[in-house]
PDB file of C-alpha atoms in Angstrom:
ATOM      1  CA  MET A   9     -85.028  -9.566  29.745  1.00 85.00           C
ATOM      2  CA  ILE A  10     -82.622 -10.054  32.643  1.00 95.00           C
ATOM      3  CA  TYR A  11     -83.647 -10.167  36.282  1.00 97.00           C
ATOM      4  CA  PHE A  12     -80.863  -9.194  38.671  1.00 96.00           C
ATOM      5  CA  HIS A  13     -81.025 -10.184  42.336  1.00 96.00           C
ATOM      6  CA  VAL A  14     -78.546  -7.863  44.038  1.00 91.00           C
ATOM      7  CA  GLY A  15     -78.646  -9.144  47.627  1.00 82.00           C
ATOM      8  CA  PHE A  16     -78.329  -8.221  50.549  1.00 88.00           C
ATOM      9  CA  PRO A  17     -75.910 -10.513  52.383  1.00 88.00           C
ATOM     10  CA  LYS A  18     -77.364 -12.154  55.518  1.00 90.00           C
ATOM     11  CA  SER A  19     -80.848 -11.773  54.011  1.00 94.00           C
ATOM     12  CA  GLY A  20     -81.679 -15.142  52.518  1.00 93.00           C
ATOM     13  CA  SER A  21     -79.522 -14.765  49.406  1.00 92.00           C
ATOM     14  CA  THR A  22     -77.980 -18.243  49.552  1.00 90.00           C
ATOM     15  CA  THR A  23     -81.396 -19.808  50.184  1.00 93.00           C
ATOM     16  CA  LEU A  24     -82.897 -18.052  47.153  1.00 95.00           C
ATOM     17  CA  GLN A  25     -79.913 -18.954  45.002  1.00 93.00           C
ATOM     18  CA  LYS A  26     -79.702 -22.620  45.970  1.00 91.00           C
ATOM     19  CA  LYS A  27     -83.351 -23.480  46.480  1.00 94.00           C
ATOM     20  CA  LEU A  28     -85.248 -21.266  44.039  1.00 96.00           C
ATOM     21  CA  PHE A  29     -83.127 -19.776  41.261  1.00 96.00           C
ATOM     22  CA  ASP A  30     -81.019 -22.898  40.728  1.00 93.00           C
ATOM     23  CA  LYS A  31     -83.808 -25.472  41.093  1.00 94.00           C
ATOM     24  CA  CYS A  32     -86.845 -23.917  39.422  1.00 96.00           C
ATOM     25  CA  ASP A  33     -87.327 -25.405  35.945  1.00 95.00           C
ATOM     26  CA  GLN A  34     -88.607 -22.076  34.619  1.00 96.00           C
ATOM     27  CA  ILE A  35     -85.452 -20.194  35.626  1.00 97.00           C
ATOM     28  CA  ASN A  36     -82.079 -20.037  33.895  1.00 96.00           C
ATOM     29  CA  PHE A  37     -79.825 -19.295  36.859  1.00 95.00           C
ATOM     30  CA  LEU A  38     -76.893 -17.050  35.954  1.00 93.00           C
ATOM     31  CA  GLY A  39     -75.717 -16.335  39.469  1.00 86.00           C
ATOM     32  CA  GLN A  40     -72.988 -17.321  41.841  1.00 75.00           C
ATOM     33  CA  TYR A  41     -73.029 -18.233  45.482  1.00 70.00           C
ATOM     34  CA  PRO A  42     -70.314 -19.288  47.929  1.00 61.00           C
ATOM     35  CA  VAL A  43     -69.732 -23.034  48.082  1.00 58.00           C
ATOM     36  CA  SER A  44     -69.144 -22.677  51.824  1.00 50.00           C
ATOM     37  CA  ASN A  45     -70.136 -20.203  54.509  1.00 46.00           C
ATOM     38  CA  ILE A  46     -69.089 -19.714  58.102  1.00 50.00           C
ATOM     39  CA  GLY A  47     -72.711 -20.491  58.998  1.00 49.00           C
ATOM     40  CA  LEU A  48     -74.336 -23.902  58.585  1.00 44.00           C
ATOM     41  CA  ASP A  49     -75.136 -24.859  54.974  1.00 40.00           C
ATOM     42  CA  SER A  50     -76.787 -27.814  53.337  1.00 43.00           C
ATOM     43  CA  GLU A  51     -74.669 -30.124  51.214  1.00 44.00           C
ATOM     44  CA  TYR A  52     -76.347 -28.885  48.016  1.00 44.00           C
ATOM     45  CA  ILE A  53     -73.913 -27.798  45.320  1.00 45.00           C
ATOM     46  CA  LYS A  54     -74.921 -25.887  42.196  1.00 52.00           C
ATOM     47  CA  THR A  55     -75.871 -28.110  39.286  1.00 49.00           C
ATOM     48  CA  SER A  56     -74.750 -26.057  36.317  1.00 53.00           C
ATOM     49  CA  THR A  57     -76.714 -26.078  33.077  1.00 62.00           C
ATOM     50  CA  HIS A  58     -73.836 -24.301  31.335  1.00 74.00           C
ATOM     51  CA  ASP A  59     -70.654 -25.758  29.940  1.00 75.00           C
ATOM     52  CA  ALA A  60     -67.203 -24.850  31.239  1.00 79.00           C
ATOM     53  CA  SER A  61     -66.846 -21.877  28.905  1.00 84.00           C
ATOM     54  CA  GLY A  62     -70.256 -20.571  29.963  1.00 85.00           C
ATOM     55  CA  GLU A  63     -69.356 -20.860  33.634  1.00 86.00           C
ATOM     56  CA  ALA A  64     -66.102 -19.022  32.935  1.00 89.00           C
ATOM     57  CA  VAL A  65     -68.032 -16.204  31.243  1.00 89.00           C
ATOM     58  CA  LEU A  66     -70.364 -15.890  34.240  1.00 91.00           C
ATOM     59  CA  SER A  67     -67.540 -16.025  36.773  1.00 90.00           C
ATOM     60  CA  TYR A  68     -65.613 -13.308  34.936  1.00 92.00           C
ATOM     61  CA  PHE A  69     -68.726 -11.135  34.663  1.00 93.00           C
ATOM     62  CA  HIS A  70     -69.667 -11.403  38.341  1.00 92.00           C
ATOM     63  CA  GLU A  71     -66.136 -10.778  39.538  1.00 92.00           C
ATOM     64  CA  SER A  72     -65.794  -7.734  37.285  1.00 94.00           C
ATOM     65  CA  ILE A  73     -69.133  -6.047  37.928  1.00 94.00           C
ATOM     66  CA  SER A  74     -68.894  -6.365  41.706  1.00 93.00           C
ATOM     67  CA  HIS A  75     -65.159  -5.969  42.345  1.00 93.00           C
ATOM     68  CA  ASP A  76     -63.437  -3.983  39.580  1.00 96.00           C
ATOM     69  CA  SER A  77     -62.244  -0.425  39.940  1.00 95.00           C
ATOM     70  CA  GLU A  78     -63.960   2.162  37.768  1.00 94.00           C
ATOM     71  CA  ILE A  79     -61.064   2.229  35.301  1.00 96.00           C
ATOM     72  CA  ALA A  80     -60.853  -1.552  34.985  1.00 96.00           C
ATOM     73  CA  PHE A  81     -64.615  -1.967  34.541  1.00 95.00           C
ATOM     74  CA  LYS A  82     -64.913   0.760  31.889  1.00 94.00           C
ATOM     75  CA  LYS A  83     -62.055  -0.762  29.915  1.00 95.00           C
ATOM     76  CA  LYS A  84     -63.680  -4.203  29.916  1.00 95.00           C
ATOM     77  CA  PHE A  85     -67.092  -2.741  29.078  1.00 93.00           C
ATOM     78  CA  GLN A  86     -65.702  -0.834  26.095  1.00 92.00           C
ATOM     79  CA  GLU A  87     -64.046  -4.040  24.912  1.00 91.00           C
ATOM     80  CA  GLY A  88     -67.428  -5.798  24.976  1.00 88.00           C
ATOM     81  CA  VAL A  89     -66.336  -8.653  27.238  1.00 86.00           C
ATOM     82  CA  PHE A  90     -69.623  -8.780  29.170  1.00 89.00           C
ATOM     83  CA  ASP A  91     -71.615 -10.498  26.430  1.00 89.00           C
ATOM     84  CA  LEU A  92     -73.772 -13.154  28.121  1.00 92.00           C
ATOM     85  CA  SER A  93     -75.551 -14.332  24.958  1.00 91.00           C
ATOM     86  CA  SER A  94     -73.814 -17.719  25.197  1.00 91.00           C
ATOM     87  CA  VAL A  95     -75.558 -18.456  28.511  1.00 93.00           C
ATOM     88  CA  TYR A  96     -78.835 -16.580  27.942  1.00 93.00           C
ATOM     89  CA  LYS A  97     -81.955 -18.693  27.265  1.00 95.00           C
ATOM     90  CA  ASN A  98     -84.913 -17.115  25.492  1.00 94.00           C
ATOM     91  CA  ASN A  99     -87.362 -19.771  26.687  1.00 95.00           C
ATOM     92  CA  LYS A 100     -86.635 -19.249  30.386  1.00 96.00           C
ATOM     93  CA  VAL A 101     -86.578 -16.533  33.031  1.00 97.00           C
ATOM     94  CA  ASN A 102     -82.938 -15.416  33.145  1.00 97.00           C
ATOM     95  CA  VAL A 103     -81.858 -14.528  36.686  1.00 97.00           C
ATOM     96  CA  LEU A 104     -78.494 -13.059  37.651  1.00 95.00           C
ATOM     97  CA  SER A 105     -77.762 -13.090  41.359  1.00 94.00           C
ATOM     98  CA  ASN A 106     -74.833 -11.561  43.205  1.00 89.00           C
ATOM     99  CA  GLU A 107     -75.148 -10.337  46.797  1.00 86.00           C
ATOM    100  CA  ARG A 108     -71.853  -8.458  46.473  1.00 87.00           C
ATOM    101  CA  MET A 109     -73.715  -5.838  44.422  1.00 89.00           C
ATOM    102  CA  ALA A 110     -75.357  -4.587  47.618  1.00 87.00           C
ATOM    103  CA  SER A 111     -72.410  -5.217  49.925  1.00 83.00           C
ATOM    104  CA  ASN A 112     -69.424  -3.062  50.780  1.00 81.00           C
ATOM    105  CA  LEU A 113     -67.459  -6.050  52.078  1.00 78.00           C
ATOM    106  CA  PHE A 114     -65.012  -7.860  49.799  1.00 79.00           C
ATOM    107  CA  SER A 115     -66.199  -5.852  46.780  1.00 88.00           C
ATOM    108  CA  PHE A 116     -66.135  -2.404  45.182  1.00 92.00           C
ATOM    109  CA  PRO A 117     -67.521  -0.215  47.990  1.00 90.00           C
ATOM    110  CA  ASP A 118     -69.730   2.244  46.076  1.00 92.00           C
ATOM    111  CA  GLN A 119     -73.263   0.826  45.731  1.00 92.00           C
ATOM    112  CA  GLY A 120     -74.350   3.598  43.383  1.00 93.00           C
ATOM    113  CA  VAL A 121     -71.498   2.862  40.980  1.00 94.00           C
ATOM    114  CA  LYS A 122     -72.369  -0.836  40.972  1.00 94.00           C
ATOM    115  CA  ALA A 123     -76.020   0.019  40.270  1.00 94.00           C
ATOM    116  CA  ARG A 124     -74.933   2.058  37.229  1.00 96.00           C
ATOM    117  CA  ARG A 125     -72.877  -0.897  36.028  1.00 95.00           C
ATOM    118  CA  VAL A 126     -76.008  -3.050  35.987  1.00 94.00           C
ATOM    119  CA  LYS A 127     -77.761  -0.369  33.919  1.00 96.00           C
ATOM    120  CA  GLU A 128     -74.852  -0.132  31.491  1.00 95.00           C
ATOM    121  CA  CYS A 129     -74.774  -3.895  30.962  1.00 94.00           C
ATOM    122  CA  PHE A 130     -78.536  -4.545  30.943  1.00 93.00           C
ATOM    123  CA  ASP A 131     -80.566  -1.442  30.200  1.00 93.00           C
ATOM    124  CA  ASP A 132     -83.966  -3.125  30.647  1.00 91.00           C
ATOM    125  CA  SER A 133     -83.180  -5.178  33.758  1.00 95.00           C
ATOM    126  CA  LYS A 134     -85.653  -5.875  36.512  1.00 98.00           C
ATOM    127  CA  ILE A 135     -84.143  -5.734  39.994  1.00 98.00           C
ATOM    128  CA  ILE A 136     -84.817  -7.919  43.058  1.00 98.00           C
ATOM    129  CA  ILE A 137     -83.655  -6.699  46.470  1.00 97.00           C
ATOM    130  CA  VAL A 138     -84.249  -8.410  49.816  1.00 97.00           C
ATOM    131  CA  ILE A 139     -83.742  -6.295  52.928  1.00 98.00           C
ATOM    132  CA  ARG A 140     -83.635  -7.217  56.620  1.00 98.00           C
ATOM    133  CA  ASN A 141     -84.171  -5.401  59.911  1.00 99.00           C
ATOM    134  CA  GLN A 142     -80.897  -3.612  60.617  1.00 98.00           C
ATOM    135  CA  PHE A 143     -80.845  -4.723  64.256  1.00 98.00           C
ATOM    136  CA  ASP A 144     -80.888  -8.351  63.130  1.00 97.00           C
ATOM    137  CA  ILE A 145     -78.604  -8.100  60.104  1.00 97.00           C
ATOM    138  CA  ILE A 146     -75.922  -6.360  62.198  1.00 97.00           C
ATOM    139  CA  LYS A 147     -76.102  -9.145  64.764  1.00 96.00           C
ATOM    140  CA  SER A 148     -75.865 -11.751  62.007  1.00 93.00           C
ATOM    141  CA  GLN A 149     -72.858 -10.061  60.417  1.00 93.00           C
ATOM    142  CA  TYR A 150     -71.212  -9.755  63.822  1.00 93.00           C
ATOM    143  CA  ARG A 151     -71.679 -13.493  64.450  1.00 91.00           C
ATOM    144  CA  ASP A 152     -69.857 -14.146  61.188  1.00 88.00           C
ATOM    145  CA  HIS A 153     -67.001 -11.829  62.163  1.00 87.00           C
ATOM    146  CA  PRO A 154     -66.928 -11.072  65.922  1.00 89.00           C
ATOM    147  CA  PHE A 155     -63.609  -9.318  65.499  1.00 87.00           C
ATOM    148  CA  ASP A 156     -62.466  -5.774  64.840  1.00 87.00           C
ATOM    149  CA  PRO A 157     -64.395  -4.949  61.608  1.00 87.00           C
ATOM    150  CA  ARG A 158     -61.348  -3.194  60.176  1.00 82.00           C
ATOM    151  CA  SER A 159     -59.305  -6.404  60.139  1.00 74.00           C
ATOM    152  CA  PHE A 160     -59.796  -9.635  58.210  1.00 66.00           C
ATOM    153  CA  ASN A 161     -56.310 -11.119  58.581  1.00 63.00           C
ATOM    154  CA  TRP A 162     -54.852 -13.406  61.234  1.00 57.00           C
ATOM    155  CA  LYS A 163     -54.069 -10.447  63.485  1.00 64.00           C
ATOM    156  CA  ARG A 164     -57.754  -9.722  64.020  1.00 72.00           C
ATOM    157  CA  ARG A 165     -58.859  -9.222  67.611  1.00 82.00           C
ATOM    158  CA  SER A 166     -62.150 -10.282  69.183  1.00 85.00           C
ATOM    159  CA  THR A 167     -64.458  -7.478  70.253  1.00 91.00           C
ATOM    160  CA  ASP A 168     -67.955  -7.145  71.695  1.00 94.00           C
ATOM    161  CA  ILE A 169     -70.798  -6.007  69.455  1.00 97.00           C
ATOM    162  CA  ASP A 170     -71.050  -2.505  70.932  1.00 98.00           C
ATOM    163  CA  LYS A 171     -67.389  -1.830  70.182  1.00 97.00           C
ATOM    164  CA  TRP A 172     -67.866  -3.424  66.746  1.00 96.00           C
ATOM    165  CA  VAL A 173     -70.655  -0.961  65.933  1.00 98.00           C
ATOM    166  CA  GLU A 174     -68.653   1.965  67.333  1.00 97.00           C
ATOM    167  CA  ILE A 175     -65.685   1.130  65.095  1.00 96.00           C
ATOM    168  CA  ASP A 176     -67.666   0.370  61.943  1.00 95.00           C
ATOM    169  CA  GLN A 177     -69.863   3.466  62.049  1.00 96.00           C
ATOM    170  CA  LYS A 178     -66.752   5.603  61.550  1.00 95.00           C
ATOM    171  CA  ASN A 179     -66.068   3.928  58.193  1.00 93.00           C
ATOM    172  CA  PRO A 180     -68.026   5.547  55.316  1.00 92.00           C
ATOM    173  CA  ASN A 181     -67.628   2.296  53.379  1.00 91.00           C
ATOM    174  CA  GLY A 182     -68.340   0.005  56.323  1.00 93.00           C
ATOM    175  CA  PHE A 183     -71.100  -2.519  56.823  1.00 94.00           C
ATOM    176  CA  LEU A 184     -73.391  -0.100  58.669  1.00 96.00           C
ATOM    177  CA  ALA A 185     -73.263   2.367  55.789  1.00 95.00           C
ATOM    178  CA  SER A 186     -74.129  -0.358  53.279  1.00 94.00           C
ATOM    179  CA  ILE A 187     -77.454  -1.242  54.926  1.00 96.00           C
ATOM    180  CA  ASN A 188     -79.074   2.171  54.635  1.00 96.00           C
ATOM    181  CA  TYR A 189     -81.593   0.582  52.286  1.00 97.00           C
ATOM    182  CA  PHE A 190     -83.430   3.754  51.340  1.00 97.00           C
ATOM    183  CA  ASP A 191     -80.360   5.184  49.621  1.00 95.00           C
ATOM    184  CA  LEU A 192     -79.741   1.970  47.672  1.00 94.00           C
ATOM    185  CA  LEU A 193     -83.356   1.672  46.532  1.00 96.00           C
ATOM    186  CA  ASN A 194     -83.300   5.231  45.259  1.00 96.00           C
ATOM    187  CA  TYR A 195     -80.195   4.454  43.177  1.00 95.00           C
ATOM    188  CA  TYR A 196     -82.021   1.631  41.419  1.00 96.00           C
ATOM    189  CA  VAL A 197     -85.369   3.427  41.114  1.00 97.00           C
ATOM    190  CA  ASP A 198     -83.680   6.405  39.447  1.00 97.00           C
ATOM    191  CA  LEU A 199     -81.998   4.053  36.965  1.00 97.00           C
ATOM    192  CA  PHE A 200     -84.703   1.472  36.259  1.00 97.00           C
ATOM    193  CA  GLY A 201     -88.018   2.925  37.439  1.00 97.00           C
ATOM    194  CA  CYS A 202     -90.059   1.895  40.461  1.00 96.00           C
ATOM    195  CA  GLU A 203     -92.147  -0.574  38.422  1.00 97.00           C
ATOM    196  CA  ASN A 204     -89.019  -2.584  37.641  1.00 98.00           C
ATOM    197  CA  ILE A 205     -87.901  -2.982  41.262  1.00 97.00           C
ATOM    198  CA  CYS A 206     -89.133  -5.748  43.567  1.00 98.00           C
ATOM    199  CA  VAL A 207     -88.248  -5.132  47.215  1.00 98.00           C
ATOM    200  CA  LEU A 208     -88.903  -8.008  49.593  1.00 98.00           C
ATOM    201  CA  LEU A 209     -88.592  -8.289  53.352  1.00 98.00           C
ATOM    202  CA  PHE A 210     -86.464 -11.125  54.682  1.00 98.00           C
ATOM    203  CA  GLU A 211     -88.858 -11.340  57.625  1.00 98.00           C
ATOM    204  CA  ASP A 212     -91.715 -12.241  55.254  1.00 98.00           C
ATOM    205  CA  MET A 213     -89.593 -15.093  53.936  1.00 97.00           C
ATOM    206  CA  ILE A 214     -89.478 -16.433  57.507  1.00 95.00           C
ATOM    207  CA  HIS A 215     -92.935 -15.525  58.840  1.00 96.00           C
ATOM    208  CA  ASP A 216     -95.137 -15.194  55.727  1.00 97.00           C
ATOM    209  CA  LEU A 217     -93.666 -17.436  53.053  1.00 97.00           C
ATOM    210  CA  VAL A 218     -96.981 -17.586  51.168  1.00 97.00           C
ATOM    211  CA  GLY A 219     -97.008 -13.805  50.761  1.00 98.00           C
ATOM    212  CA  PHE A 220     -93.279 -13.690  49.996  1.00 98.00           C
ATOM    213  CA  SER A 221     -93.667 -16.411  47.341  1.00 98.00           C
ATOM    214  CA  SER A 222     -96.609 -14.610  45.782  1.00 98.00           C
ATOM    215  CA  LYS A 223     -94.673 -11.340  45.439  1.00 98.00           C
ATOM    216  CA  ILE A 224     -91.527 -12.807  43.916  1.00 98.00           C
ATOM    217  CA  GLY A 225     -93.558 -15.228  41.777  1.00 98.00           C
ATOM    218  CA  ARG A 226     -95.592 -12.395  40.232  1.00 98.00           C
ATOM    219  CA  PHE A 227     -92.485 -10.339  39.595  1.00 98.00           C
ATOM    220  CA  LEU A 228     -90.651 -13.228  37.899  1.00 98.00           C
ATOM    221  CA  ASP A 229     -93.856 -14.360  36.169  1.00 96.00           C
ATOM    222  CA  ILE A 230     -93.603 -17.878  37.584  1.00 96.00           C
ATOM    223  CA  GLY A 231     -96.077 -19.795  39.728  1.00 94.00           C
ATOM    224  CA  SER A 232     -96.120 -18.727  43.367  1.00 95.00           C
ATOM    225  CA  GLU A 233     -97.040 -22.281  44.398  1.00 96.00           C
ATOM    226  CA  GLU A 234     -93.809 -23.549  42.842  1.00 96.00           C
ATOM    227  CA  VAL A 235     -91.826 -20.811  44.582  1.00 97.00           C
ATOM    228  CA  HIS A 236     -93.362 -21.763  47.912  1.00 97.00           C
ATOM    229  CA  ARG A 237     -92.716 -25.470  47.355  1.00 97.00           C
ATOM    230  CA  LEU A 238     -89.037 -24.885  46.607  1.00 97.00           C
ATOM    231  CA  LEU A 239     -88.416 -22.519  49.525  1.00 96.00           C
ATOM    232  CA  ALA A 240     -90.511 -24.148  52.248  1.00 94.00           C
ATOM    233  CA  GLY A 241     -88.487 -25.518  55.139  1.00 80.00           C
ATOM    234  CA  HIS A 242     -85.120 -24.345  53.847  1.00 70.00           C
ATOM    235  CA  HIS A 243     -82.598 -21.985  55.415  1.00 64.00           C
ATOM    236  CA  GLU A 244     -79.037 -21.835  54.110  1.00 63.00           C
ATOM    237  CA  ASN A 245     -76.095 -20.267  55.963  1.00 53.00           C
ATOM    238  CA  SER A 246     -77.851 -20.285  59.325  1.00 60.00           C
ATOM    239  CA  GLY A 247     -76.259 -18.305  62.139  1.00 63.00           C
ATOM    240  CA  VAL A 248     -72.835 -19.121  63.544  1.00 74.00           C
ATOM    241  CA  SER A 249     -72.992 -21.238  66.698  1.00 72.00           C
ATOM    242  CA  ALA A 250     -71.803 -20.090  70.112  1.00 71.00           C
ATOM    243  CA  GLY A 251     -69.381 -23.010  70.246  1.00 75.00           C
ATOM    244  CA  LEU A 252     -67.793 -22.173  66.903  1.00 79.00           C
ATOM    245  CA  ASN A 253     -67.265 -18.538  67.792  1.00 71.00           C
ATOM    246  CA  LYS A 254     -65.741 -19.462  71.147  1.00 71.00           C
ATOM    247  CA  TYR A 255     -63.354 -21.751  69.291  1.00 75.00           C
ATOM    248  CA  ARG A 256     -62.527 -19.014  66.764  1.00 76.00           C
ATOM    249  CA  HIS A 257     -61.791 -16.597  69.634  1.00 70.00           C
ATOM    250  CA  TYR A 258     -59.279 -18.925  71.264  1.00 67.00           C
ATOM    251  CA  LYS A 259     -57.826 -19.911  67.906  1.00 76.00           C
ATOM    252  CA  ASN A 260     -57.020 -16.279  67.137  1.00 74.00           C
ATOM    253  CA  LEU A 261     -55.401 -15.810  70.527  1.00 70.00           C
ATOM    254  CA  LEU A 262     -53.183 -18.795  69.736  1.00 72.00           C
ATOM    255  CA  ILE A 263     -52.384 -17.622  66.204  1.00 72.00           C
ATOM    256  CA  ASN A 264     -51.207 -14.275  67.521  1.00 71.00           C
ATOM    257  CA  ILE A 265     -48.548 -15.896  69.705  1.00 73.00           C
ATOM    258  CA  LEU A 266     -47.396 -18.581  67.258  1.00 74.00           C
ATOM    259  CA  PRO A 267     -44.102 -18.087  65.401  1.00 77.00           C
ATOM    260  CA  ASP A 268     -44.595 -17.065  61.779  1.00 72.00           C
ATOM    261  CA  ASP A 269     -43.384 -20.408  60.429  1.00 71.00           C
ATOM    262  CA  MET A 270     -46.042 -22.270  62.445  1.00 72.00           C
ATOM    263  CA  ARG A 271     -49.100 -20.450  61.143  1.00 70.00           C
ATOM    264  CA  ASN A 272     -49.239 -22.444  57.911  1.00 75.00           C
ATOM    265  CA  ASN A 273     -48.322 -25.766  59.492  1.00 76.00           C
ATOM    266  CA  TYR A 274     -50.205 -28.522  57.665  1.00 75.00           C
ATOM    267  CA  PHE A 275     -50.887 -30.546  60.820  1.00 73.00           C
ATOM    268  CA  LEU A 276     -52.336 -27.548  62.674  1.00 75.00           C
ATOM    269  CA  LYS A 277     -54.461 -26.594  59.675  1.00 77.00           C
ATOM    270  CA  SER A 278     -55.888 -30.118  59.398  1.00 81.00           C
ATOM    271  CA  ILE A 279     -56.827 -30.032  63.091  1.00 78.00           C
ATOM    272  CA  ASP A 280     -58.408 -26.602  62.578  1.00 78.00           C
ATOM    273  CA  VAL A 281     -60.601 -27.913  59.729  1.00 80.00           C
ATOM    274  CA  LYS A 282     -61.843 -30.784  61.898  1.00 80.00           C
ATOM    275  CA  LEU A 283     -62.570 -28.547  64.876  1.00 79.00           C
ATOM    276  CA  MET A 284     -64.351 -25.942  62.737  1.00 77.00           C
ATOM    277  CA  LYS A 285     -66.605 -28.699  61.404  1.00 77.00           C
ATOM    278  CA  ARG A 286     -67.202 -30.128  64.877  1.00 74.00           C
ATOM    279  CA  PHE A 287     -68.302 -26.815  66.384  1.00 73.00           C
ATOM    280  CA  ARG A 288     -70.318 -25.592  63.380  1.00 70.00           C
ATOM    281  CA  GLY A 289     -73.670 -26.894  64.613  1.00 72.00           C
ATOM    282  CA  GLY A 290     -75.461 -25.964  67.803  1.00 74.00           C
ATOM    283  CA  GLN A 291     -77.207 -22.980  69.311  1.00 76.00           C
ATOM    284  CA  LYS A 292     -76.476 -19.602  67.766  1.00 76.00           C
ATOM    285  CA  MET A 293     -74.199 -17.198  69.564  1.00 79.00           C
ATOM    286  CA  ALA A 294     -76.291 -14.890  71.778  1.00 85.00           C
ATOM    287  CA  VAL A 295     -75.765 -11.211  70.939  1.00 92.00           C
ATOM    288  CA  ASP A 296     -77.277  -8.205  72.715  1.00 96.00           C
ATOM    289  CA  PHE A 297     -76.802  -4.486  72.147  1.00 98.00           C
ATOM    290  CA  SER A 298     -76.387  -2.019  74.975  1.00 98.00           C
ATOM    291  CA  SER A 299     -79.106   0.629  75.300  1.00 98.00           C
ATOM    292  CA  ASP A 300     -76.698   3.249  73.908  1.00 98.00           C
ATOM    293  CA  THR A 301     -76.021   1.133  70.809  1.00 98.00           C
ATOM    294  CA  ILE A 302     -79.755   0.549  70.302  1.00 98.00           C
ATOM    295  CA  ASP A 303     -80.318   4.307  70.441  1.00 98.00           C
ATOM    296  CA  PHE A 304     -77.490   4.920  67.970  1.00 98.00           C
ATOM    297  CA  ILE A 305     -78.774   2.329  65.462  1.00 99.00           C
ATOM    298  CA  SER A 306     -82.333   3.660  65.770  1.00 98.00           C
ATOM    299  CA  GLY A 307     -81.174   7.184  65.050  1.00 98.00           C
ATOM    300  CA  PHE A 308     -78.847   6.143  62.251  1.00 98.00           C
ATOM    301  CA  TYR A 309     -81.548   4.380  60.211  1.00 98.00           C
ATOM    302  CA  SER A 310     -84.846   5.921  61.330  1.00 98.00           C
ATOM    303  CA  GLU A 311     -85.142   8.541  58.573  1.00 98.00           C
ATOM    304  CA  GLY A 312     -84.315   6.087  55.796  1.00 98.00           C
ATOM    305  CA  ASN A 313     -86.631   3.428  57.190  1.00 98.00           C
ATOM    306  CA  LEU A 314     -89.447   5.961  57.377  1.00 98.00           C
ATOM    307  CA  GLY A 315     -88.792   6.556  53.679  1.00 98.00           C
ATOM    308  CA  LEU A 316     -89.100   2.819  53.031  1.00 98.00           C
ATOM    309  CA  PHE A 317     -92.528   2.954  54.658  1.00 97.00           C
ATOM    310  CA  LYS A 318     -93.802   6.162  53.047  1.00 97.00           C
ATOM    311  CA  LYS A 319     -92.266   6.059  49.559  1.00 95.00           C
ATOM    312  CA  PHE A 320     -92.112   2.331  48.907  1.00 95.00           C
ATOM    313  CA  GLY A 321     -94.976   1.099  51.076  1.00 96.00           C
ATOM    314  CA  LEU A 322     -92.825  -1.507  52.792  1.00 98.00           C
ATOM    315  CA  GLU A 323     -94.236  -2.871  56.055  1.00 97.00           C
ATOM    316  CA  VAL A 324     -91.050  -2.250  58.008  1.00 98.00           C
ATOM    317  CA  GLU A 325     -93.054  -1.135  61.032  1.00 98.00           C
ATOM    318  CA  LYS A 326     -94.542  -4.648  61.240  1.00 97.00           C
ATOM    319  CA  TYR A 327     -91.094  -6.054  61.994  1.00 98.00           C
ATOM    320  CA  ARG A 328     -89.952  -3.102  64.124  1.00 98.00           C
ATOM    321  CA  TYR A 329     -87.136  -1.870  61.939  1.00 99.00           C
ATOM    322  CA  PRO A 330     -85.048   0.854  63.626  1.00 98.00           C
ATOM    323  CA  GLY A 331     -87.159   3.971  64.035  1.00 96.00           C
ATOM    324  CA  PHE A 332     -90.432   2.078  64.515  1.00 95.00           C
TER     325      PHE A 332
END
């Protein structure tokens, strides 16, 4: 049996990976998480229980299943290169975790295709998905990248959140499209059955950790008290500070006027690293939507969120998800 935690980004994934999946003695953690984030992280680094060849197998698997084109993935699958038997442990709860499975950013953009890949690789998987109020997750993603959402290179331009939403909503593979949770849940339910899907609310992780721990503990068949102990008081990749984003804004203005041969200057890069570290802490960047953007987001997600409430019994109204 394989459990697969498929994200979402900005929804407690790094906290679950670092503090629960990687530290619980009953779990064999087969996931990957970023060793650094733009937000504030702890100094904890994954303590691998696998040798170098095992880590290479896992790295290759995660990169392929979340990033490969359809042609490339099918070729590898037919060649049988996704055999994880060397890292699987029969006496533990085996948990794969990869938030890129639910994300359209920096990965293959079709969530339905990636869901089918999980089914092809692990027919009897159980799926864990953590979702978050779209108002809040959009703000969190914007804090990470307060620039034109179409650009991730040095030419990126700062923009306000209303313009960010306006631009991204035109992209069928953009961030806004990826967080229509109802569509994603239906992909996985159709493939694995409702009884094999555990959907958790990020807000419960913050405001009702006892209930959150009980739900994920029952699903993984591990003690909820242990889950609570490992998660209590921890929050990885906390929001980007106002100071850091102000620095990033001015840094990008400078980069855009520098000569090409200066952009990779070692001295300037070393200063940048120090300043990024200096401004990383502090109060989060304040972000507010205009009334028009609030209306747009409410309309964009209301039908799907109503489905989360009616079909899946999720208490999204409790946390005022768009449409409630």
